């Protein structure tokens, strides 16, 4: 940042707020005047222009991760100045000032994480798409030019012409975001109305593997919920509970309750993970396992539970299929001494964990994160579930439950390997719609998906802010942010069944429109339907009707809807629990995948989600760039974690830039030496190093997706992003990561020169 507090592109936090506040004024002005307004005085709305006493709190649902926390948003009337025809006007405008948790919501009970707090950054992001954009250069050039909505609609009509001509458009394809949002379901329904079955769902990382393991074990391809608050003993196998697994806010509260809410009884939490994550730091014990050996460890613990006669014998004999087969397999193949040699976890620790877990019930074992991002990730998730089955933790208070979901909701779990179907359908895809999804930004750069995208004649991306996929699209349509639109969310991994409402808290900025409304209009035009009339858009109407279906009342539906708008959620009857009958036989035919022998790539690469960036989707938000990483205090950039012994062997120290090379890619990153790392691993956070994520995130740090090999979790179809081996090569460069309280940092681009001079 420069002396004014701005970064080198002239937009710092203050500048960002200035642009946001100004933009809010524009949104209201447009609505009020009904004419496009382009000239706007980019002035901060100062405090003395805020009209005191006119704030408003609106309940809605955070959509920044699958947690679907209930939030309260404080808006305030302010004053912006706009110019039209050379004259200046003053205009009252609603602006988002603050986000808090909704204390009544059973999902998060008033909590909200840093990412949720930073959601106003999305509305007022200076790189936000303001108008439709069409490609103005070759694909991948990222060059787009603004066009009008009339022109954009004409392009949509052209792309939907087969629908108009024949009533079907089998070449129309969709990649949508995760399933917890009814917006995604609405768009998928629209595609099907258009005669297309090329609907693909890009699920949250790790969810496909968990679903598949649960399908094989319990016959239900859903996520599970862990009743941590009422547990006495919880073992995490890599699950980033406090960073990006299901609902980090709910997990934080549940862990606190587990330890403090029962007088005289304190639950115990053990995290088995190769890296010392935020979750590991909050555990009572961290066990640094060698990457890829988590399934071995879980099955070895299972063997010790069996060997010690610690199983829930009655439950197992009544409800578990394949038990004897499973028992013979784990006793024969996963003896503690044998597993210890590979995993690096002492045999006595394995035995102790087995005793503690079995005697510490109720409790549960939770798989996730890097532990299941190996080719045999489904096996790892299943092995961890087997622990729950053996000790009778399924379907009990303090244990694990499946399918806590509103009764009557039809849920089709995402298909197991959507990429395989996408590849085979590729020759027939003429137009691809990207909706709530950024596949190029959430897959290995070396995967074939980028090449596949190049072969599709026309790509349309609905996006609020730039991302890797929108930068490569032929047409970018400015989507409303979740604070400006309607939706119904059904949080799948919450410990209560709720219907959660997203409703607009401010008017849409610029010329953004809800993508669902845009697609509904386009499909309607192509199908020759008259345009929707009435004040409510398609998505608002659909959200309302979905809610009426869910609560099952025609009488009083209006009252129930009004009540939902006041409360933000509605607790509903649950089809909870699923069945505790389990099948463990499928695990007997599985073998943990092993990465290729070390050879010239001696280190395991451990990419990891963070509390501020998630899996990278929040990296564009400046408040998240400015938030110190909870484990390292690094701000505004990326880092590579190295064990001190490894750093010494490589001859590098904090701030040296190294090159991390895999078989399929390479990145450069400054080193951060930390004793909380295994010597055979190097760790990179997801989030830094993105290419097209706006001015705050692009080209800042190293992106793990650039070096991760394009391996797949077998049976789940998602990326095996923790299965890459790398080598580390020292360079002659230095760029010490910027840390809170350390002015020698280098990350904000405007500081780099000064820092490098100091270090030199
Ligand atoms: S955990 Fe954070 S990002 Fe996720 S829904 Fe809750 S507030 Fe939003």
XYZ file of C-alpha atoms and ligand atoms in Angstrom:
768
model
C 0.000 0.000 0.000
C 1.092 3.541 -0.546
C 1.062 6.313 1.993
C -2.599 6.999 1.418
C -3.500 3.457 2.359
C -4.209 2.432 -1.204
C -2.454 -0.381 -2.948
C -0.498 0.078 -6.143
C -3.568 -0.059 -8.320
C -5.042 2.788 -6.429
C -7.679 0.802 -4.611
C -7.098 -0.036 -0.986
C -9.614 -0.731 1.703
C -10.726 2.860 1.833
C -10.854 3.136 -1.894
C -12.786 -0.066 -2.026
C -15.317 1.266 0.434
C -15.531 4.481 -1.527
C -16.332 2.653 -4.727
C -18.804 0.407 -2.964
C -20.663 3.208 -1.333
C -20.803 5.085 -4.566
C -22.063 2.009 -6.332
C -24.840 1.560 -3.846
C -26.054 4.983 -4.753
C -26.009 4.097 -8.397
C -28.134 1.046 -7.836
C -30.889 3.054 -6.235
C -30.590 5.830 -8.743
C -31.049 3.440 -11.609
C -34.074 1.978 -9.984
C -35.541 5.355 -9.303
C -34.931 6.938 -12.680
C -35.336 3.982 -14.986
C -32.438 5.113 -17.190
C -28.865 3.943 -17.380
C -26.580 6.163 -15.352
C -22.891 5.916 -16.120
C -21.396 9.033 -14.577
C -21.091 8.930 -10.894
C -18.978 10.941 -8.523
C -16.826 8.266 -6.891
C -16.985 9.872 -3.482
C -17.074 8.147 -0.141
C -20.343 8.602 1.595
C -18.914 10.133 4.745
C -20.350 9.435 8.165
C -21.937 12.860 8.365
C -24.015 11.949 5.352
C -25.366 8.776 6.894
C -28.886 9.486 7.967
C -28.918 8.476 11.622
C -31.644 6.304 12.993
C -32.735 4.722 9.743
C -30.856 1.469 9.846
C -32.618 -1.775 9.126
C -31.788 -5.386 9.909
C -32.882 -8.028 7.421
C -32.554 -11.763 7.932
C -31.235 -13.911 5.128
C -28.874 -16.863 4.547
C -25.164 -16.786 3.831
C -24.344 -18.540 0.576
C -20.562 -18.435 0.753
C -20.240 -22.079 1.744
C -22.569 -25.070 2.152
C -23.001 -24.213 5.838
C -25.947 -21.935 4.957
C -25.743 -19.922 8.181
C -28.627 -17.664 9.080
C -27.453 -14.061 9.077
C -28.789 -10.607 9.884
C -27.732 -7.804 7.598
C -27.667 -4.211 8.740
C -28.448 -1.732 6.014
C -28.503 1.982 6.367
C -29.785 4.801 4.284
C -27.018 7.044 3.094
C -26.614 9.675 0.505
C -24.764 9.435 -2.760
C -24.210 12.029 -5.423
C -24.864 11.177 -9.027
C -24.504 13.184 -12.200
C -26.865 13.139 -15.110
C -26.774 15.408 -18.128
C -24.080 17.452 -16.469
C -26.154 18.071 -13.386
C -25.490 16.718 -9.960
C -28.153 14.971 -7.927
C -28.237 13.725 -4.373
C -29.765 10.362 -3.935
C -30.682 8.345 -0.890
C -29.312 4.825 -1.039
C -29.407 1.699 1.097
C -25.992 0.271 1.852
C -24.950 -2.917 3.609
C -23.048 -1.960 6.737
C -22.671 -5.097 8.825
C -23.441 -8.783 8.932
C -24.137 -10.714 12.121
C -25.318 -14.248 12.807
C -29.006 -14.951 13.304
C -29.202 -16.102 16.931
C -32.463 -17.973 16.347
C -31.146 -20.059 13.470
C -30.416 -23.606 14.711
C -27.627 -24.060 12.141
C -25.258 -21.395 13.456
C -27.078 -20.052 16.531
C -25.849 -16.498 16.066
C -22.338 -17.296 14.893
C -20.873 -16.064 11.648
C -17.388 -16.612 10.302
C -14.988 -14.077 8.809
C -16.009 -14.986 5.288
C -19.641 -14.316 6.090
C -18.688 -10.980 7.631
C -16.868 -10.068 4.426
C -19.860 -10.696 2.175
C -20.425 -6.939 1.561
C -17.139 -7.083 -0.366
C -18.990 -8.997 -3.054
C -21.656 -6.357 -3.556
C -19.205 -3.473 -3.678
C -16.265 -5.211 -5.326
C -14.647 -2.781 -7.768
C -14.159 -5.591 -10.291
C -17.758 -6.676 -10.131
C -19.369 -7.313 -13.487
C -21.637 -4.337 -14.085
C -23.097 -5.035 -17.494
C -23.136 -8.012 -19.868
C -19.772 -8.607 -21.516
C -18.872 -10.398 -24.716
C -15.512 -11.784 -25.672
C -13.418 -9.258 -27.573
C -10.399 -11.393 -28.348
C -9.408 -15.010 -28.540
C -10.675 -17.431 -25.892
C -8.442 -17.231 -22.855
C -7.338 -13.671 -23.601
C -9.692 -12.460 -20.869
C -10.594 -9.492 -23.090
C -14.277 -8.657 -22.899
C -16.275 -5.615 -23.924
C -19.491 -4.346 -22.384
C -22.721 -4.825 -24.272
C -26.325 -3.984 -23.496
C -28.825 -6.440 -22.070
C -30.723 -6.186 -25.375
C -27.652 -7.460 -27.201
C -27.044 -10.120 -24.535
C -30.651 -11.320 -24.832
C -30.249 -11.492 -28.605
C -27.169 -13.686 -28.151
C -29.071 -15.904 -25.713
C -31.914 -16.186 -28.237
C -29.416 -17.182 -30.925
C -27.923 -19.858 -28.678
C -31.387 -21.173 -27.835
C -32.558 -21.125 -31.472
C -32.762 -24.960 -31.707
C -35.245 -24.870 -28.840
C -37.374 -22.386 -30.725
C -37.158 -24.346 -33.964
C -37.658 -27.882 -32.686
C -38.854 -27.567 -29.103
C -35.652 -29.216 -27.873
C -32.040 -28.203 -27.501
C -30.047 -31.346 -26.766
C -26.767 -29.481 -27.316
C -27.386 -27.128 -24.395
C -25.369 -28.049 -21.296
C -25.148 -26.737 -17.755
C -22.542 -26.949 -15.023
C -24.099 -25.750 -11.795
C -22.925 -25.316 -8.229
C -23.587 -27.525 -5.201
C -26.976 -29.010 -4.532
C -27.952 -27.203 -1.332
C -29.279 -24.236 -3.309
C -32.710 -24.336 -4.899
C -31.466 -21.835 -7.468
C -29.353 -24.617 -8.898
C -32.343 -26.943 -8.892
C -34.406 -24.258 -10.664
C -31.824 -23.823 -13.411
C -31.455 -27.545 -13.853
C -35.234 -27.767 -14.266
C -35.108 -25.021 -16.895
C -32.456 -26.925 -18.848
C -34.581 -30.046 -18.738
C -37.571 -28.047 -19.940
C -35.373 -27.051 -22.865
C -34.963 -30.716 -23.756
C -31.421 -31.063 -22.472
C -30.182 -33.736 -20.122
C -26.640 -32.385 -20.130
C -26.896 -31.119 -16.560
C -23.769 -31.485 -14.441
C -23.219 -30.559 -10.829
C -19.893 -29.420 -9.417
C -20.184 -30.412 -5.765
C -18.228 -29.042 -2.803
C -14.719 -30.600 -2.522
C -14.860 -33.877 -0.622
C -18.637 -34.236 -0.756
C -18.695 -36.658 -3.728
C -16.317 -39.020 -1.901
C -18.282 -38.840 1.351
C -21.569 -39.422 -0.481
C -20.175 -42.412 -2.325
C -18.768 -43.960 0.848
C -22.140 -43.469 2.560
C -23.953 -44.939 -0.429
C -21.818 -48.060 -0.252
C -22.018 -48.299 3.538
C -25.564 -47.173 4.303
C -27.240 -47.273 0.905
C -27.825 -43.516 1.016
C -25.667 -41.123 -1.024
C -26.039 -38.258 1.414
C -23.713 -36.421 3.737
C -23.641 -37.261 7.380
C -24.050 -35.035 10.406
C -21.941 -35.399 13.523
C -23.501 -34.474 16.848
C -20.246 -33.068 18.187
C -21.878 -31.022 20.933
C -23.158 -34.162 22.651
C -20.135 -36.329 21.922
C -17.545 -37.446 24.444
C -14.872 -38.385 21.928
C -14.380 -37.195 18.352
C -11.636 -38.254 15.946
C -11.139 -36.168 12.826
C -9.404 -37.757 9.867
C -8.289 -34.659 7.991
C -11.738 -33.020 8.096
C -11.159 -29.230 8.067
C -13.958 -28.676 10.565
C -13.026 -25.076 11.319
C -11.957 -24.081 7.815
C -14.207 -25.471 5.103
C -16.050 -28.659 6.050
C -19.874 -28.450 6.082
C -20.495 -25.579 8.522
C -17.330 -24.212 10.209
C -19.422 -21.937 12.427
C -21.583 -24.814 13.641
C -18.488 -26.942 14.241
C -16.779 -24.238 16.289
C -19.820 -23.906 18.500
C -20.296 -27.669 18.788
C -16.660 -28.210 19.794
C -17.033 -25.532 22.457
C -20.223 -27.179 23.740
C -18.551 -30.596 23.744
C -15.897 -29.282 26.081
C -17.755 -26.785 28.209
C -21.526 -27.207 28.087
C -21.715 -30.292 30.347
C -20.630 -29.536 33.882
C -17.959 -31.955 35.037
C -17.543 -33.566 31.649
C -15.235 -32.473 28.903
C -15.228 -34.206 25.553
C -11.973 -34.983 23.782
C -11.116 -34.154 20.168
C -8.236 -35.799 18.309
C -7.261 -34.639 14.828
C -5.317 -36.997 12.566
C -3.874 -34.901 9.772
C -0.518 -34.542 8.062
C -0.511 -30.755 8.501
C -1.026 -28.700 11.661
C -4.200 -26.966 10.525
C -6.448 -24.572 12.405
C -8.622 -27.571 13.244
C -5.598 -29.538 14.482
C -4.530 -26.573 16.588
C -7.924 -26.612 18.288
C -7.804 -30.337 18.988
C -6.712 -31.883 22.264
C -4.237 -33.987 20.328
C -2.752 -33.723 16.841
C -1.449 -36.877 15.191
C 0.628 -36.076 12.087
C -0.017 -39.027 9.794
C 1.881 -39.590 6.571
C -0.361 -38.439 3.682
C -2.265 -41.285 2.061
C -2.198 -43.566 5.114
C -5.410 -42.370 6.747
C -7.419 -45.408 5.584
C -4.727 -47.732 6.913
C -4.845 -45.952 10.230
C -8.650 -46.078 10.496
C -8.710 -49.774 9.634
C -5.913 -50.490 12.084
C -7.884 -48.731 14.830
C -10.896 -50.809 13.748
C -8.787 -53.951 14.071
C -7.766 -53.010 17.593
C -11.391 -52.340 18.537
C -12.216 -55.824 17.259
C -9.187 -57.433 18.856
C -10.049 -55.860 22.201
C -13.685 -56.982 22.073
C -14.768 -53.345 22.189
C -17.399 -53.516 19.460
C -21.099 -52.838 19.926
C -21.755 -56.563 19.578
C -25.539 -56.478 19.637
C -25.750 -53.645 17.153
C -23.202 -55.152 14.832
C -24.842 -58.569 14.727
C -28.262 -57.020 14.142
C -27.377 -54.373 11.578
C -24.030 -54.943 9.869
C -23.599 -56.897 6.700
C -20.187 -58.324 5.839
C -18.937 -58.054 9.403
C -17.003 -61.354 9.567
C -15.403 -60.679 6.216
C -14.434 -57.188 7.350
C -13.108 -58.483 10.657
C -10.861 -61.034 8.973
C -9.585 -58.447 6.529
C -8.577 -55.770 9.035
C -7.021 -58.259 11.459
C -4.954 -59.760 8.700
C -3.914 -56.679 6.736
C -3.858 -53.739 9.144
C -1.937 -54.801 12.238
C -0.698 -51.730 14.180
C 3.002 -52.530 13.742
C 2.560 -52.879 10.007
C 0.498 -49.690 9.678
C 2.850 -47.804 11.960
C 5.773 -48.382 9.629
C 3.949 -46.712 6.740
C 1.881 -44.062 8.492
C 4.490 -42.866 10.956
C 1.979 -43.215 13.811
C 3.334 -45.392 16.652
C 1.591 -48.749 17.138
C 0.908 -47.905 20.773
C -0.864 -44.697 19.684
C -3.084 -46.762 17.371
C -3.980 -49.095 20.235
C -4.635 -46.190 22.579
C -6.890 -44.439 20.054
C -8.893 -47.659 19.639
C -9.391 -47.983 23.394
C -10.234 -44.324 23.885
C -12.644 -44.138 20.964
C -14.543 -47.291 21.900
C -14.786 -46.421 25.574
C -15.441 -42.742 24.910
C -18.839 -43.182 23.312
C -21.007 -41.442 22.355
C -18.732 -39.969 19.777
C -17.863 -40.158 16.128
C -15.090 -40.327 13.571
C -15.180 -37.707 10.799
C -13.426 -37.942 7.427
C -12.711 -35.037 5.105
C -10.192 -32.644 3.597
C -6.857 -33.935 2.345
C -7.426 -37.348 3.973
C -10.036 -38.256 1.349
C -8.473 -36.344 -1.563
C -6.461 -39.361 -2.678
C -7.345 -41.839 -5.375
C -8.663 -44.192 -2.676
C -10.519 -41.367 -0.881
C -13.831 -43.252 -0.966
C -12.164 -46.141 0.832
C -10.772 -43.748 3.462
C -14.208 -42.218 4.040
C -15.693 -45.722 4.304
C -12.978 -46.911 6.693
C -13.712 -43.955 8.965
C -17.449 -44.719 8.839
C -16.637 -48.318 9.749
C -15.277 -47.029 13.069
C -18.643 -45.404 13.769
C -20.458 -48.591 12.824
C -18.309 -50.800 15.055
C -18.831 -48.760 18.214
C -22.559 -48.196 17.623
C -22.224 -44.487 16.944
C -24.667 -44.390 14.025
C -28.068 -42.865 14.643
C -27.489 -42.048 18.305
C -27.247 -38.784 20.193
C -23.629 -37.671 20.242
C -22.844 -39.841 17.221
C -23.347 -39.646 13.488
C -26.608 -39.403 11.541
C -27.438 -39.521 7.912
C -29.837 -37.453 5.897
C -31.087 -34.830 8.285
C -33.199 -33.270 5.624
C -36.719 -31.925 5.359
C -39.255 -34.688 4.998
C -40.661 -34.909 1.514
C -37.779 -33.239 -0.280
C -36.877 -35.106 -3.385
C -33.149 -35.336 -3.422
C -31.250 -36.692 -6.283
C -27.664 -36.858 -5.125
C -25.166 -35.556 -7.651
C -24.006 -38.212 -10.045
C -20.859 -40.051 -9.126
C -18.534 -39.047 -11.928
C -19.978 -36.096 -13.784
C -16.690 -35.421 -15.552
C -16.766 -38.807 -17.278
C -20.268 -38.113 -18.658
C -19.214 -34.574 -19.572
C -16.265 -35.882 -21.571
C -18.385 -38.382 -23.451
C -21.059 -35.747 -24.154
C -18.516 -33.189 -25.309
C -18.955 -33.662 -29.080
C -22.672 -32.896 -28.785
C -22.372 -29.792 -26.588
C -22.997 -26.609 -28.588
C -23.624 -24.154 -25.748
C -22.409 -24.477 -22.171
C -23.914 -22.459 -19.317
C -21.803 -22.004 -16.167
C -24.024 -21.166 -13.237
C -22.791 -20.669 -9.658
C -19.717 -22.605 -10.694
C -16.121 -22.005 -11.668
C -14.819 -25.347 -12.909
C -11.563 -23.912 -14.273
C -10.799 -22.385 -10.873
C -11.486 -25.559 -8.931
C -9.637 -28.238 -10.865
C -6.017 -29.026 -11.598
C -4.664 -26.804 -14.336
C -3.277 -29.912 -16.015
C -6.692 -31.564 -16.167
C -8.251 -32.032 -19.563
C -11.211 -29.824 -18.657
C -9.622 -26.626 -19.985
C -8.991 -28.290 -23.337
C -12.535 -29.650 -23.318
C -13.899 -26.153 -22.755
C -11.983 -24.901 -25.788
C -13.863 -27.387 -27.963
C -17.295 -26.088 -26.969
C -18.526 -23.566 -29.549
C -20.105 -21.128 -27.064
C -19.674 -20.708 -23.308
C -21.922 -18.490 -21.177
C -20.875 -17.655 -17.620
C -23.180 -16.100 -15.037
C -20.894 -14.468 -12.486
C -20.909 -11.646 -9.974
C -17.151 -11.101 -9.971
C -14.449 -12.397 -12.319
C -13.226 -15.960 -11.991
C -11.098 -18.313 -14.074
C -14.076 -19.699 -15.999
C -15.791 -16.374 -16.686
C -12.486 -15.050 -18.054
C -12.668 -17.785 -20.691
C -16.356 -17.408 -21.515
C -17.770 -15.983 -24.741
C -20.558 -14.218 -22.905
C -20.474 -13.085 -19.267
C -23.759 -12.102 -17.679
C -23.672 -10.112 -14.420
C -25.394 -12.156 -11.728
C -26.957 -10.742 -8.575
C -25.033 -11.492 -5.387
C -26.681 -13.618 -2.718
C -27.527 -10.441 -0.795
C -29.534 -9.185 -3.769
C -31.576 -12.220 -4.763
C -34.033 -14.906 -3.713
C -33.198 -18.492 -2.924
C -34.140 -21.366 -0.691
C -31.276 -23.340 0.822
C -31.528 -26.754 2.427
C -28.332 -27.183 4.423
C -27.521 -30.841 4.064
C -24.871 -31.284 6.742
C -26.586 -29.307 9.497
C -27.722 -31.008 12.692
C -31.261 -29.696 12.252
C -33.582 -29.799 9.272
C -34.262 -26.246 8.185
C -35.538 -24.414 5.190
C -33.345 -21.319 4.900
C -34.362 -18.228 2.974
C -32.161 -15.882 0.981
C -33.902 -12.622 0.246
C -32.636 -9.348 -1.205
C -31.394 -6.974 1.473
C -30.498 -4.239 -1.018
C -31.433 -3.624 -4.618
C -29.267 -5.202 -7.259
C -26.189 -3.197 -8.132
C -25.472 -1.844 -11.587
C -27.226 -3.828 -14.320
C -26.906 -7.216 -12.654
C -29.854 -9.573 -12.853
C -30.638 -12.831 -11.139
C -29.265 -15.501 -13.458
C -32.309 -17.711 -12.878
C -34.652 -14.953 -14.035
C -32.491 -14.351 -17.111
C -32.475 -18.020 -18.085
C -36.178 -18.424 -17.362
C -36.956 -15.465 -19.635
C -34.687 -16.792 -22.383
C -36.119 -20.312 -22.250
C -39.618 -18.826 -22.152
C -38.940 -16.690 -25.260
C -37.511 -19.671 -27.115
C -40.493 -21.809 -26.137
C -42.882 -19.077 -27.249
C -44.291 -18.486 -23.794
C -45.581 -15.026 -22.991
C -43.260 -13.061 -20.705
C -43.845 -13.349 -16.983
C -45.993 -10.577 -15.649
C -46.270 -9.302 -12.131
C -43.736 -7.746 -9.858
C -42.088 -10.946 -8.638
C -39.364 -12.463 -10.778
C -39.160 -16.143 -11.654
C -36.866 -17.037 -8.749
C -38.889 -15.201 -6.141
C -42.007 -16.988 -7.335
C -40.211 -20.311 -7.381
C -38.703 -19.799 -3.913
C -42.151 -19.097 -2.611
C -43.719 -22.135 -4.237
C -40.852 -24.408 -3.145
C -41.324 -23.195 0.389
C -45.073 -23.816 0.222
C -44.362 -27.359 -0.953
C -41.865 -27.906 1.849
C -44.100 -26.702 4.642
C -47.007 -28.455 3.025
C -49.702 -25.910 3.673
C -51.816 -24.237 1.098
C -53.901 -22.560 3.723
C -51.860 -19.951 5.427
C -49.032 -20.200 2.896
C -48.941 -16.415 2.611
C -48.655 -16.044 6.361
C -45.951 -18.718 6.487
C -44.012 -16.952 3.725
C -44.242 -13.617 5.511
C -43.094 -15.311 8.695
C -40.164 -16.849 6.812
C -39.139 -13.404 5.569
C -39.146 -12.186 9.169
C -37.243 -15.151 10.645
C -34.987 -16.209 7.748
C -35.498 -19.918 8.340
C -38.089 -22.458 9.292
C -37.329 -25.607 11.227
C -39.157 -28.486 9.581
C -39.851 -32.110 10.217
C -36.873 -34.224 9.361
C -36.434 -37.481 7.580
C -33.467 -37.753 9.894
C -31.259 -40.552 10.861
C -31.449 -42.667 7.751
C -30.830 -46.278 8.594
C -28.160 -47.540 10.925
C -27.953 -50.786 8.919
C -24.548 -50.890 7.337
C -22.548 -52.911 4.867
C -18.810 -53.175 5.463
C -18.136 -55.894 2.914
C -17.275 -53.476 0.126
C -14.190 -52.327 2.039
C -12.718 -55.818 1.833
C -12.065 -55.519 -1.866
C -10.344 -52.152 -1.556
C -6.665 -51.289 -1.325
C -5.351 -47.869 -0.271
C -3.785 -46.070 -3.219
C -0.113 -45.352 -2.938
C 1.556 -42.441 -4.611
C 4.404 -43.328 -6.928
C 7.702 -44.002 -5.180
C 9.504 -40.877 -4.083
C 12.260 -40.868 -6.729
C 12.867 -37.380 -8.033
C 9.745 -36.076 -6.297
C 10.531 -36.644 -2.609
C 7.742 -34.591 -0.988
C 4.011 -35.038 -0.575
C 2.210 -31.860 -1.632
C -0.500 -30.988 0.913
C -2.810 -28.267 -0.436
C -5.152 -27.020 2.273
C -8.291 -24.862 2.638
C -8.130 -21.913 4.994
C -10.675 -20.157 7.175
C -10.347 -16.994 5.107
C -10.305 -18.360 1.551
C -12.096 -21.703 1.877
C -11.013 -23.716 -1.146
C -10.119 -20.467 -2.910
C -13.610 -19.166 -3.616
C -13.253 -16.233 -1.177
C -9.763 -15.163 -2.225
C -11.129 -12.286 -4.300
C -12.504 -10.546 -1.211
C -10.074 -7.867 0.013
C -11.061 -8.238 3.669
C -10.099 -11.898 3.436
C -6.757 -11.002 1.857
C -6.206 -8.547 4.687
C -7.245 -11.027 7.390
C -4.153 -12.669 8.942
C -4.122 -16.403 8.383
C -4.962 -17.796 11.851
C -2.003 -20.194 11.845
C 0.749 -18.136 10.242
C -0.418 -14.475 10.450
C 0.328 -14.106 6.736
C -1.717 -11.439 4.941
C -2.057 -10.542 1.277
C -0.371 -13.472 -0.301
C 0.646 -17.094 -0.243
C 3.342 -19.208 1.321
C 4.806 -22.693 1.258
C 5.105 -24.454 4.606
C 8.335 -26.386 5.173
C 9.590 -28.292 8.201
C 12.804 -26.754 9.671
C 14.777 -29.930 8.922
C 13.577 -29.917 5.335
C 14.370 -26.231 4.968
C 17.880 -26.828 6.292
C 18.446 -29.734 3.937
C 17.309 -27.576 1.023
C 19.402 -24.637 2.225
C 16.438 -22.260 2.411
C 14.980 -20.042 5.103
C 11.901 -17.869 5.637
C 11.349 -15.629 2.648
C 13.443 -17.570 0.142
C 11.454 -18.243 -3.002
C 11.407 -21.877 -4.086
C 10.069 -23.600 -7.146
C 7.656 -26.454 -6.439
C 7.561 -28.906 -9.330
C 5.329 -31.896 -9.964
C 5.100 -34.100 -13.025
C 2.496 -31.783 -14.512
C 3.174 -28.249 -13.281
C 5.251 -25.855 -11.246
C 4.760 -22.796 -9.052
C 7.032 -20.428 -7.212
C 6.341 -19.468 -3.613
C 8.091 -17.879 -0.647
C 8.975 -20.311 2.118
C 7.571 -20.222 5.611
C 9.494 -22.504 7.966
C 7.264 -24.089 10.594
C 7.913 -26.894 13.059
C 4.251 -27.892 12.729
C 4.779 -29.770 9.483
C 5.936 -33.267 8.642
C 9.445 -33.331 7.123
C 8.183 -35.310 4.115
C 5.463 -32.779 3.208
C 5.200 -29.297 1.757
C 1.924 -27.430 2.134
C 0.290 -24.727 -0.009
C -2.984 -22.913 0.809
C -5.853 -22.829 -1.670
C -6.732 -19.257 -2.613
C -3.521 -17.471 -3.562
C -2.202 -17.401 -7.114
C -5.466 -17.236 -8.987
C -5.252 -15.861 -12.501
C -8.531 -14.089 -13.069
C -10.060 -13.330 -9.694
C -9.912 -9.556 -9.764
C -7.328 -7.088 -8.580
C -7.048 -8.323 -4.995
C -6.406 -11.999 -5.653
C -4.943 -12.395 -9.119
C -1.279 -13.405 -9.428
C -0.674 -13.049 -5.721
C 1.087 -16.140 -4.362
C 1.100 -19.678 -5.706
C -1.973 -21.637 -6.732
C -1.908 -25.339 -5.742
C -4.142 -26.169 -8.737
C -1.206 -25.204 -10.994
C 0.914 -28.034 -9.640
C -1.653 -30.668 -8.552
C -1.686 -33.684 -10.876
C -4.985 -34.475 -12.619
C -5.734 -37.582 -10.551
C -9.253 -38.618 -9.618
C -10.835 -40.143 -6.520
C -11.941 -43.545 -7.793
C -15.680 -44.023 -7.628
C -16.357 -40.354 -6.827
C -14.995 -38.584 -9.902
C -13.625 -35.575 -8.022
C -10.032 -34.377 -7.943
C -7.571 -36.337 -5.815
C -5.902 -33.050 -4.969
C -3.771 -34.350 -2.101
C -2.089 -37.161 -4.063
C 0.667 -35.218 -5.829
C 4.376 -35.643 -5.186
C 6.701 -32.713 -5.781
C 10.289 -31.603 -5.590
C 11.422 -28.250 -4.248
C 14.133 -26.235 -5.976
C 15.725 -23.167 -4.459
C 15.759 -19.982 -6.550
C 17.818 -16.839 -6.044
C 14.722 -14.731 -5.291
C 13.376 -13.531 -1.968
C 9.869 -12.340 -1.107
C 9.172 -12.730 2.566
C 5.423 -13.218 3.199
C 3.785 -10.228 4.870
C 2.602 -10.993 8.380
C 0.472 -9.153 10.887
C 2.767 -6.998 12.981
C 5.738 -7.624 10.715
C 6.484 -4.685 8.426
C 9.097 -6.714 6.563
C 6.380 -8.481 4.650
C 6.236 -8.370 0.908
C 2.815 -9.408 -0.224
C 0.885 -6.207 -1.033
C 2.248 -5.439 -4.453
C 2.952 -1.826 -3.596
C 5.270 -2.896 -0.806
C 7.346 -5.400 -2.682
C 10.189 -3.159 -3.747
C 10.689 -1.750 -0.263
C 10.663 -5.150 1.374
C 13.083 -6.709 -1.046
C 15.524 -3.862 -0.506
C 15.377 -4.469 3.262
C 15.906 -8.183 2.893
C 18.744 -7.725 0.486
S -19.685 -20.871 7.772
Fe -19.206 -18.745 7.199
S -19.148 -18.759 4.928
Fe -20.182 -20.638 5.589
S -22.360 -20.121 5.535
Fe -21.628 -19.759 7.648
S -21.055 -17.566 7.691
Fe -21.229 -18.177 5.522
